[in-house]
mmCIF file of N, CA and C in Angstrom:
data_model
loop_
_atom_site.group_PDB
_atom_site.id
_atom_site.type_symbol
_atom_site.label_atom_id
_atom_site.label_comp_id
_atom_site.label_asym_id
_atom_site.label_seq_id
_atom_site.Cartn_x
_atom_site.Cartn_y
_atom_site.Cartn_z
ATOM 1 N N MET V 993 -20.402 57.526 38.680
ATOM 2 C CA MET V 993 -19.821 56.941 37.477
ATOM 3 C C MET V 993 -18.869 57.954 36.836
ATOM 4 N N MET V 994 -17.737 57.462 36.403
ATOM 5 C CA MET V 994 -16.724 58.324 35.789
ATOM 6 C C MET V 994 -17.118 58.712 34.370
ATOM 7 N N THR V 995 -16.746 59.911 34.003
ATOM 8 C CA THR V 995 -16.954 60.349 32.629
ATOM 9 C C THR V 995 -15.849 59.746 31.761
ATOM 10 N N ILE V 996 -16.047 59.774 30.467
ATOM 11 C CA ILE V 996 -15.022 59.271 29.543
ATOM 12 C C ILE V 996 -13.728 60.058 29.715
ATOM 13 N N LYS V 997 -13.862 61.350 29.900
ATOM 14 C CA LYS V 997 -12.678 62.196 30.082
ATOM 15 C C LYS V 997 -11.884 61.766 31.322
ATOM 16 N N GLU V 998 -12.591 61.487 32.416
ATOM 17 C CA GLU V 998 -11.932 61.028 33.638
ATOM 18 C C GLU V 998 -11.275 59.669 33.441
ATOM 19 N N GLN V 999 -11.958 58.780 32.730
ATOM 20 C CA GLN V 999 -11.396 57.459 32.456
ATOM 21 C C GLN V 999 -10.123 57.566 31.624
ATOM 22 N N LEU V 1000 -10.147 58.434 30.619
ATOM 23 C CA LEU V 1000 -8.966 58.605 29.768
ATOM 24 C C LEU V 1000 -7.794 59.177 30.556
ATOM 25 N N LYS V 1001 -8.075 60.093 31.457
ATOM 26 C CA LYS V 1001 -7.011 60.657 32.301
ATOM 27 C C LYS V 1001 -6.434 59.585 33.215
ATOM 28 N N ARG V 1002 -7.310 58.773 33.794
ATOM 29 C CA ARG V 1002 -6.866 57.693 34.682
ATOM 30 C C ARG V 1002 -6.018 56.682 33.904
ATOM 31 N N PHE V 1003 -6.469 56.332 32.711
ATOM 32 C CA PHE V 1003 -5.725 55.416 31.844
ATOM 33 C C PHE V 1003 -4.344 56.002 31.539
ATOM 34 N N GLY V 1004 -4.325 57.254 31.111
ATOM 35 C CA GLY V 1004 -3.062 57.918 30.773
ATOM 36 C C GLY V 1004 -2.107 57.976 31.940
ATOM 37 N N SER V 1005 -2.630 58.258 33.122
ATOM 38 C CA SER V 1005 -1.785 58.310 34.318
ATOM 39 C C SER V 1005 -1.184 56.946 34.629
ATOM 40 N N LEU V 1006 -1.988 55.907 34.496
ATOM 41 C CA LEU V 1006 -1.493 54.549 34.744
ATOM 42 C C LEU V 1006 -0.381 54.200 33.768
ATOM 43 N N VAL V 1007 -0.578 54.506 32.499
ATOM 44 C CA VAL V 1007 0.435 54.226 31.476
ATOM 45 C C VAL V 1007 1.714 55.019 31.771
ATOM 46 N N ARG V 1008 1.565 56.305 32.027
ATOM 47 C CA ARG V 1008 2.739 57.157 32.292
ATOM 48 C C ARG V 1008 3.492 56.688 33.540
ATOM 49 N N ASP V 1009 2.739 56.416 34.623
ATOM 50 C CA ASP V 1009 3.382 55.996 35.869
ATOM 51 C C ASP V 1009 4.141 54.684 35.689
ATOM 52 N N ARG V 1010 3.531 53.740 34.986
ATOM 53 C CA ARG V 1010 4.187 52.445 34.769
ATOM 54 C C ARG V 1010 5.407 52.599 33.871
ATOM 55 N N ARG V 1011 5.276 53.404 32.838
ATOM 56 C CA ARG V 1011 6.411 53.642 31.931
ATOM 57 C C ARG V 1011 7.586 54.225 32.710
ATOM 58 N N LYS V 1012 7.305 55.184 33.579
ATOM 59 C CA LYS V 1012 8.367 55.817 34.373
ATOM 60 C C LYS V 1012 8.960 54.830 35.385
ATOM 61 N N GLU V 1013 8.113 53.994 35.988
ATOM 62 C CA GLU V 1013 8.602 52.962 36.915
ATOM 63 C C GLU V 1013 9.608 52.051 36.229
ATOM 64 N N MET V 1014 9.345 51.777 34.968
ATOM 65 C CA MET V 1014 10.212 50.883 34.203
ATOM 66 C C MET V 1014 11.448 51.606 33.646
ATOM 67 N N GLY V 1015 11.491 52.932 33.817
ATOM 68 C CA GLY V 1015 12.618 53.708 33.314
ATOM 69 C C GLY V 1015 12.621 53.840 31.803
ATOM 70 N N ILE V 1016 11.439 53.823 31.207
ATOM 71 C CA ILE V 1016 11.303 53.901 29.751
ATOM 72 C C ILE V 1016 10.836 55.309 29.370
ATOM 73 N N THR V 1017 11.491 55.915 28.403
ATOM 74 C CA THR V 1017 11.051 57.221 27.916
ATOM 75 C C THR V 1017 9.906 57.029 26.918
ATOM 76 N N LEU V 1018 9.229 58.117 26.617
ATOM 77 C CA LEU V 1018 8.191 58.065 25.585
ATOM 78 C C LEU V 1018 8.775 57.574 24.266
ATOM 79 N N HIS V 1019 9.946 58.071 23.936
ATOM 80 C CA HIS V 1019 10.599 57.660 22.686
ATOM 81 C C HIS V 1019 10.916 56.158 22.695
ATOM 82 N N ASP V 1020 11.397 55.658 23.846
ATOM 83 C CA ASP V 1020 11.691 54.221 23.951
ATOM 84 C C ASP V 1020 10.435 53.388 23.721
ATOM 85 N N LEU V 1021 9.365 53.751 24.407
ATOM 86 C CA LEU V 1021 8.120 52.997 24.282
ATOM 87 C C LEU V 1021 7.593 53.068 22.856
ATOM 88 N N ALA V 1022 7.633 54.256 22.265
ATOM 89 C CA ALA V 1022 7.164 54.419 20.890
ATOM 90 C C ALA V 1022 7.950 53.519 19.942
ATOM 91 N N SER V 1023 9.245 53.477 20.122
ATOM 92 C CA SER V 1023 10.102 52.668 19.263
ATOM 93 C C SER V 1023 9.857 51.174 19.482
ATOM 94 N N GLN V 1024 9.815 50.745 20.743
ATOM 95 C CA GLN V 1024 9.638 49.327 21.059
ATOM 96 C C GLN V 1024 8.275 48.807 20.614
ATOM 97 N N ALA V 1025 7.257 49.619 20.801
ATOM 98 C CA ALA V 1025 5.888 49.174 20.491
ATOM 99 C C ALA V 1025 5.470 49.545 19.070
ATOM 100 N N ASP V 1026 6.369 50.202 18.336
ATOM 101 C CA ASP V 1026 6.072 50.640 16.971
ATOM 102 C C ASP V 1026 4.805 51.494 16.928
ATOM 103 N N ILE V 1027 4.804 52.509 17.804
ATOM 104 C CA ILE V 1027 3.676 53.425 17.941
ATOM 105 C C ILE V 1027 4.227 54.848 17.880
ATOM 106 N N SER V 1028 3.472 55.745 17.349
ATOM 107 C CA SER V 1028 3.884 57.134 17.252
ATOM 108 C C SER V 1028 4.119 57.750 18.640
ATOM 109 N N TYR V 1029 5.223 58.455 18.772
ATOM 110 C CA TYR V 1029 5.550 59.184 20.004
ATOM 111 C C TYR V 1029 4.411 60.123 20.375
ATOM 112 N N ASN V 1030 3.926 60.874 19.389
ATOM 113 C CA ASN V 1030 2.852 61.840 19.661
ATOM 114 C C ASN V 1030 1.579 61.158 20.154
ATOM 115 N N TYR V 1031 1.279 59.986 19.589
ATOM 116 C CA TYR V 1031 0.074 59.263 19.988
ATOM 117 C C TYR V 1031 0.169 58.830 21.452
ATOM 118 N N ILE V 1032 1.308 58.281 21.844
ATOM 119 C CA ILE V 1032 1.489 57.858 23.232
ATOM 120 C C ILE V 1032 1.432 59.069 24.163
ATOM 121 N N SER V 1033 2.045 60.149 23.754
ATOM 122 C CA SER V 1033 2.012 61.370 24.566
ATOM 123 C C SER V 1033 0.571 61.846 24.785
ATOM 124 N N GLU V 1034 -0.218 61.822 23.712
ATOM 125 C CA GLU V 1034 -1.625 62.237 23.832
ATOM 126 C C GLU V 1034 -2.421 61.267 24.695
ATOM 127 N N LEU V 1035 -2.116 59.973 24.609
ATOM 128 C CA LEU V 1035 -2.782 58.993 25.474
ATOM 129 C C LEU V 1035 -2.475 59.270 26.941
ATOM 130 N N GLU V 1036 -1.219 59.512 27.229
ATOM 131 C CA GLU V 1036 -0.822 59.759 28.613
ATOM 132 C C GLU V 1036 -1.465 61.030 29.173
ATOM 133 N N ARG V 1037 -1.792 61.949 28.310
ATOM 134 C CA ARG V 1037 -2.458 63.185 28.753
ATOM 135 C C ARG V 1037 -3.981 63.077 28.696
ATOM 136 N N GLY V 1038 -4.480 61.893 28.334
ATOM 137 C CA GLY V 1038 -5.928 61.683 28.298
ATOM 138 C C GLY V 1038 -6.613 62.338 27.117
ATOM 139 N N LYS V 1039 -5.894 62.528 26.028
ATOM 140 C CA LYS V 1039 -6.434 63.234 24.861
ATOM 141 C C LYS V 1039 -6.899 62.317 23.735
ATOM 142 N N LYS V 1040 -6.563 61.026 23.823
ATOM 143 C CA LYS V 1040 -6.940 60.070 22.770
ATOM 144 C C LYS V 1040 -7.648 58.875 23.392
ATOM 145 N N VAL V 1041 -8.529 58.266 22.591
ATOM 146 C CA VAL V 1041 -9.227 57.046 23.004
ATOM 147 C C VAL V 1041 -8.545 55.874 22.295
ATOM 148 N N PRO V 1042 -7.902 54.987 23.065
ATOM 149 C CA PRO V 1042 -7.188 53.872 22.428
ATOM 150 C C PRO V 1042 -8.127 52.749 22.009
ATOM 151 N N SER V 1043 -7.741 52.057 20.956
ATOM 152 C CA SER V 1043 -8.487 50.868 20.531
ATOM 153 C C SER V 1043 -8.178 49.728 21.494
ATOM 154 N N ASP V 1044 -9.015 48.705 21.490
ATOM 155 C CA ASP V 1044 -8.775 47.536 22.336
ATOM 156 C C ASP V 1044 -7.443 46.875 21.986
ATOM 157 N N GLU V 1045 -7.133 46.801 20.719
ATOM 158 C CA GLU V 1045 -5.883 46.186 20.284
ATOM 159 C C GLU V 1045 -4.686 46.972 20.815
ATOM 160 N N PHE V 1046 -4.806 48.288 20.824
ATOM 161 C CA PHE V 1046 -3.723 49.121 21.319
ATOM 162 C C PHE V 1046 -3.560 48.950 22.829
ATOM 163 N N VAL V 1047 -4.674 48.842 23.551
ATOM 164 C CA VAL V 1047 -4.611 48.632 25.000
ATOM 165 C C VAL V 1047 -3.884 47.313 25.286
ATOM 166 N N ASP V 1048 -4.225 46.273 24.529
ATOM 167 C CA ASP V 1048 -3.536 44.984 24.680
ATOM 168 C C ASP V 1048 -2.038 45.129 24.407
ATOM 169 N N LYS V 1049 -1.706 45.855 23.368
ATOM 170 C CA LYS V 1049 -0.305 46.057 22.986
ATOM 171 C C LYS V 1049 0.453 46.798 24.091
ATOM 172 N N LEU V 1050 -0.149 47.849 24.621
ATOM 173 C CA LEU V 1050 0.484 48.607 25.701
ATOM 174 C C LEU V 1050 0.666 47.743 26.943
ATOM 175 N N ALA V 1051 -0.352 46.968 27.263
ATOM 176 C CA ALA V 1051 -0.277 46.094 28.438
ATOM 177 C C ALA V 1051 0.924 45.159 28.311
ATOM 178 N N HIS V 1052 1.102 44.622 27.117
ATOM 179 C CA HIS V 1052 2.238 43.721 26.881
ATOM 180 C C HIS V 1052 3.572 44.440 27.096
ATOM 181 N N PHE V 1053 3.755 45.583 26.471
ATOM 182 C CA PHE V 1053 5.026 46.290 26.551
ATOM 183 C C PHE V 1053 5.304 46.855 27.936
ATOM 184 N N LEU V 1054 4.242 47.225 28.660
ATOM 185 C CA LEU V 1054 4.420 47.797 29.995
ATOM 186 C C LEU V 1054 4.316 46.747 31.098
ATOM 187 N N GLU V 1055 4.097 45.493 30.680
ATOM 188 C CA GLU V 1055 3.992 44.384 31.635
ATOM 189 C C GLU V 1055 2.938 44.651 32.707
ATOM 190 N N ILE V 1056 1.774 45.077 32.238
ATOM 191 C CA ILE V 1056 0.616 45.335 33.087
ATOM 192 C C ILE V 1056 -0.467 44.345 32.673
ATOM 193 N N PRO V 1057 -1.193 43.759 33.624
ATOM 194 C CA PRO V 1057 -2.317 42.905 33.206
ATOM 195 C C PRO V 1057 -3.286 43.722 32.352
ATOM 196 N N GLY V 1058 -3.670 43.171 31.226
ATOM 197 C CA GLY V 1058 -4.587 43.875 30.338
ATOM 198 C C GLY V 1058 -5.859 44.298 31.045
ATOM 199 N N GLU V 1059 -6.314 43.472 31.996
ATOM 200 C CA GLU V 1059 -7.529 43.775 32.734
ATOM 201 C C GLU V 1059 -7.415 45.101 33.477
ATOM 202 N N ALA V 1060 -6.227 45.398 33.996
ATOM 203 C CA ALA V 1060 -6.021 46.643 34.733
ATOM 204 C C ALA V 1060 -6.199 47.853 33.814
ATOM 205 N N LEU V 1061 -5.622 47.777 32.627
ATOM 206 C CA LEU V 1061 -5.761 48.897 31.689
ATOM 207 C C LEU V 1061 -7.205 49.031 31.193
ATOM 208 N N PHE V 1062 -7.826 47.905 30.857
ATOM 209 C CA PHE V 1062 -9.198 47.954 30.369
ATOM 210 C C PHE V 1062 -10.149 48.504 31.434
ATOM 211 N N SER V 1063 -9.936 48.112 32.683
ATOM 212 C CA SER V 1063 -10.859 48.571 33.727
ATOM 213 C C SER V 1063 -10.774 50.074 33.942
ATOM 214 N N THR V 1064 -9.597 50.673 33.717
ATOM 215 C CA THR V 1064 -9.505 52.131 33.870
ATOM 216 C C THR V 1064 -10.356 52.839 32.823
ATOM 217 N N LEU V 1065 -10.587 52.160 31.704
ATOM 218 C CA LEU V 1065 -11.397 52.732 30.629
ATOM 219 C C LEU V 1065 -12.861 52.305 30.719
ATOM 220 N N GLY V 1066 -13.178 51.493 31.730
ATOM 221 C CA GLY V 1066 -14.553 51.017 31.867
ATOM 222 C C GLY V 1066 -14.937 50.025 30.788
ATOM 223 N N ARG V 1067 -13.938 49.303 30.268
ATOM 224 C CA ARG V 1067 -14.173 48.333 29.193
ATOM 225 C C ARG V 1067 -13.926 46.911 29.679
ATOM 226 N N THR V 1068 -14.534 45.992 28.985
ATOM 227 C CA THR V 1068 -14.308 44.580 29.249
ATOM 228 C C THR V 1068 -13.090 44.134 28.452
ATOM 229 N N PRO V 1069 -12.116 43.503 29.118
ATOM 230 C CA PRO V 1069 -10.918 43.044 28.400
ATOM 231 C C PRO V 1069 -11.248 42.063 27.280
ATOM 232 N N VAL V 1070 -10.429 42.070 26.259
ATOM 233 C CA VAL V 1070 -10.620 41.198 25.109
ATOM 234 C C VAL V 1070 -10.653 39.733 25.539
ATOM 235 N N THR V 1071 -9.767 39.337 26.447
ATOM 236 C CA THR V 1071 -9.732 37.943 26.887
ATOM 237 C C THR V 1071 -11.035 37.547 27.568
ATOM 238 N N VAL V 1072 -11.599 38.455 28.334
ATOM 239 C CA VAL V 1072 -12.869 38.172 29.007
ATOM 240 C C VAL V 1072 -13.978 38.024 27.971
ATOM 241 N N ARG V 1073 -13.994 38.895 26.981
ATOM 242 C CA ARG V 1073 -15.031 38.815 25.941
ATOM 243 C C ARG V 1073 -14.950 37.499 25.178
ATOM 244 N N LYS V 1074 -13.728 37.019 24.916
ATOM 245 C CA LYS V 1074 -13.572 35.749 24.211
ATOM 246 C C LYS V 1074 -14.100 34.593 25.056
ATOM 247 N N GLU V 1075 -13.719 34.559 26.325
ATOM 248 C CA GLU V 1075 -14.198 33.505 27.223
ATOM 249 C C GLU V 1075 -15.711 33.585 27.369
ATOM 250 N N TYR V 1076 -16.200 34.799 27.479
ATOM 251 C CA TYR V 1076 -17.631 35.051 27.635
ATOM 252 C C TYR V 1076 -18.402 34.467 26.447
ATOM 253 N N ALA V 1077 -17.885 34.676 25.258
ATOM 254 C CA ALA V 1077 -18.564 34.207 24.048
ATOM 255 C C ALA V 1077 -18.567 32.679 23.958
ATOM 256 N N GLN V 1078 -17.600 32.032 24.595
ATOM 257 C CA GLN V 1078 -17.465 30.590 24.476
ATOM 258 C C GLN V 1078 -18.201 29.795 25.561
ATOM 259 N N SER V 1079 -18.669 30.454 26.607
ATOM 260 C CA SER V 1079 -19.269 29.709 27.714
ATOM 261 C C SER V 1079 -20.627 30.271 28.104
ATOM 262 N N ASN V 1080 -21.666 29.479 27.940
ATOM 263 C CA ASN V 1080 -23.010 29.913 28.336
ATOM 264 C C ASN V 1080 -23.117 30.133 29.837
ATOM 265 N N ASN V 1081 -22.498 29.243 30.643
ATOM 266 C CA ASN V 1081 -22.557 29.383 32.092
ATOM 267 C C ASN V 1081 -21.874 30.667 32.553
ATOM 268 N N LEU V 1082 -20.691 30.910 32.022
ATOM 269 C CA LEU V 1082 -19.964 32.122 32.389
ATOM 270 C C LEU V 1082 -20.734 33.358 31.939
ATOM 271 N N ARG V 1083 -21.272 33.315 30.749
ATOM 272 C CA ARG V 1083 -22.027 34.451 30.214
ATOM 273 C C ARG V 1083 -23.223 34.761 31.119
ATOM 274 N N SER V 1084 -23.943 33.750 31.541
ATOM 275 C CA SER V 1084 -25.108 33.926 32.395
ATOM 276 C C SER V 1084 -24.720 34.523 33.748
ATOM 277 N N LEU V 1085 -23.684 33.961 34.359
ATOM 278 C CA LEU V 1085 -23.254 34.439 35.665
ATOM 279 C C LEU V 1085 -22.741 35.881 35.597
ATOM 280 N N LEU V 1086 -21.915 36.188 34.612
ATOM 281 C CA LEU V 1086 -21.370 37.534 34.501
ATOM 282 C C LEU V 1086 -22.458 38.554 34.173
ATOM 283 N N SER V 1087 -23.449 38.158 33.419
ATOM 284 C CA SER V 1087 -24.572 39.053 33.123
ATOM 285 C C SER V 1087 -25.330 39.405 34.395
ATOM 286 N N GLU V 1088 -25.512 38.420 35.255
ATOM 287 C CA GLU V 1088 -26.183 38.670 36.538
ATOM 288 C C GLU V 1088 -25.379 39.632 37.398
ATOM 289 N N ILE V 1089 -24.076 39.451 37.424
ATOM 290 C CA ILE V 1089 -23.212 40.336 38.209
ATOM 291 C C ILE V 1089 -23.315 41.765 37.680
ATOM 292 N N MET V 1090 -23.205 41.929 36.368
ATOM 293 C CA MET V 1090 -23.229 43.279 35.784
ATOM 294 C C MET V 1090 -24.585 43.963 35.957
ATOM 295 N N ALA V 1091 -25.650 43.182 36.084
ATOM 296 C CA ALA V 1091 -26.986 43.752 36.249
ATOM 297 C C ALA V 1091 -27.287 44.136 37.703
ATOM 298 N N ASN V 1092 -26.445 43.724 38.629
ATOM 299 C CA ASN V 1092 -26.665 43.991 40.047
ATOM 300 C C ASN V 1092 -26.429 45.471 40.345
ATOM 301 N N ASP V 1093 -27.487 46.174 40.758
ATOM 302 C CA ASP V 1093 -27.390 47.610 41.035
ATOM 303 C C ASP V 1093 -26.780 47.926 42.401
ATOM 304 N N GLU V 1094 -26.596 46.911 43.229
ATOM 305 C CA GLU V 1094 -26.054 47.138 44.568
ATOM 306 C C GLU V 1094 -24.526 47.174 44.587
ATOM 307 N N LEU V 1095 -23.898 46.800 43.474
ATOM 308 C CA LEU V 1095 -22.446 46.784 43.390
ATOM 309 C C LEU V 1095 -21.937 48.001 42.627
ATOM 310 N N THR V 1096 -20.771 48.504 43.025
ATOM 311 C CA THR V 1096 -20.136 49.597 42.283
ATOM 312 C C THR V 1096 -19.460 49.010 41.053
ATOM 313 N N ARG V 1097 -19.068 49.856 40.129
ATOM 314 C CA ARG V 1097 -18.366 49.391 38.919
ATOM 315 C C ARG V 1097 -17.068 48.679 39.299
ATOM 316 N N GLU V 1098 -16.357 49.234 40.293
ATOM 317 C CA GLU V 1098 -15.101 48.626 40.720
ATOM 318 C C GLU V 1098 -15.340 47.233 41.316
ATOM 319 N N GLU V 1099 -16.396 47.086 42.126
ATOM 320 C CA GLU V 1099 -16.720 45.781 42.704
ATOM 321 C C GLU V 1099 -17.092 44.789 41.606
ATOM 322 N N LYS V 1100 -17.872 45.255 40.640
ATOM 323 C CA LYS V 1100 -18.237 44.388 39.515
ATOM 324 C C LYS V 1100 -16.996 43.948 38.745
ATOM 325 N N ASP V 1101 -16.079 44.884 38.498
ATOM 326 C CA ASP V 1101 -14.849 44.551 37.778
ATOM 327 C C ASP V 1101 -14.031 43.514 38.538
ATOM 328 N N GLN V 1102 -13.932 43.677 39.860
ATOM 329 C CA GLN V 1102 -13.165 42.728 40.668
ATOM 330 C C GLN V 1102 -13.802 41.342 40.619
ATOM 331 N N ILE V 1103 -15.111 41.283 40.761
ATOM 332 C CA ILE V 1103 -15.820 40.003 40.701
ATOM 333 C C ILE V 1103 -15.660 39.391 39.316
ATOM 334 N N TYR V 1104 -15.821 40.210 38.303
ATOM 335 C CA TYR V 1104 -15.718 39.780 36.916
ATOM 336 C C TYR V 1104 -14.363 39.116 36.662
ATOM 337 N N LEU V 1105 -13.297 39.785 37.090
ATOM 338 C CA LEU V 1105 -11.954 39.265 36.859
ATOM 339 C C LEU V 1105 -11.696 38.002 37.675
ATOM 340 N N LYS V 1106 -12.193 37.959 38.906
ATOM 341 C CA LYS V 1106 -12.021 36.765 39.737
ATOM 342 C C LYS V 1106 -12.778 35.578 39.132
ATOM 343 N N MET V 1107 -13.982 35.826 38.638
ATOM 344 C CA MET V 1107 -14.761 34.760 38.008
ATOM 345 C C MET V 1107 -14.038 34.230 36.774
ATOM 346 N N LEU V 1108 -13.451 35.117 35.990
ATOM 347 C CA LEU V 1108 -12.706 34.682 34.810
ATOM 348 C C LEU V 1108 -11.517 33.819 35.219
ATOM 349 N N GLU V 1109 -10.807 34.250 36.249
ATOM 350 C CA GLU V 1109 -9.660 33.498 36.743
ATOM 351 C C GLU V 1109 -10.088 32.092 37.195
ATOM 352 N N LEU V 1110 -11.165 32.017 37.955
ATOM 353 C CA LEU V 1110 -11.674 30.727 38.420
ATOM 354 C C LEU V 1110 -12.121 29.858 37.248
ATOM 355 N N TYR V 1111 -12.785 30.483 36.296
ATOM 356 C CA TYR V 1111 -13.245 29.761 35.114
ATOM 357 C C TYR V 1111 -12.064 29.161 34.344
ATOM 358 N N LYS V 1112 -11.016 29.955 34.166
ATOM 359 C CA LYS V 1112 -9.835 29.479 33.450
ATOM 360 C C LYS V 1112 -9.190 28.320 34.205
ATOM 361 N N ASP V 1113 -9.099 28.442 35.537
ATOM 362 C CA ASP V 1113 -8.527 27.368 36.348
ATOM 363 C C ASP V 1113 -9.317 26.085 36.194
ATOM 364 N N LEU V 1114 -10.640 26.185 36.273
ATOM 365 C CA LEU V 1114 -11.494 25.008 36.138
ATOM 366 C C LEU V 1114 -11.405 24.411 34.737
ATOM 367 N N SER V 1115 -11.379 25.268 33.731
ATOM 368 C CA SER V 1115 -11.301 24.798 32.342
ATOM 369 C C SER V 1115 -9.985 24.064 32.091
ATOM 370 N N ALA V 1116 -8.922 24.536 32.702
ATOM 371 C CA ALA V 1116 -7.605 23.922 32.507
ATOM 372 C C ALA V 1116 -7.558 22.524 33.131
ATOM 373 N N LYS V 1117 -8.347 22.306 34.175
ATOM 374 C CA LYS V 1117 -8.355 21.014 34.865
ATOM 375 C C LYS V 1117 -9.217 19.980 34.157
ATOM 376 N N GLU V 1118 -10.099 20.440 33.295
ATOM 377 C CA GLU V 1118 -11.019 19.516 32.601
ATOM 378 C C GLU V 1118 -10.351 18.795 31.461
#
């Protein structure tokens, strides 16, 4: 299991790599997202713990699925938590998955996200 420090470094690397792929400077991102330059710099270096709202905001500006950013931090995405709260069946199934000791965190995250995707597809058809 990753430590918080390792998760923050992984998160920061993902943010920095994506920002550079997009050709955006720290100053550009800070200005566009209305976030302090220093704060983003510290996030990219793994020195700050971002709030869920900030992770969502970064995902939007960097055009990254929020689930990808949340999983680097070992957190459940906000969208998943909302769906989870609204569906007893989904809540029960996801609880069973998370309680399974035979799966790694990464495997659980992949299953979790796939189940959410399937749930959304089924809900849209109803």
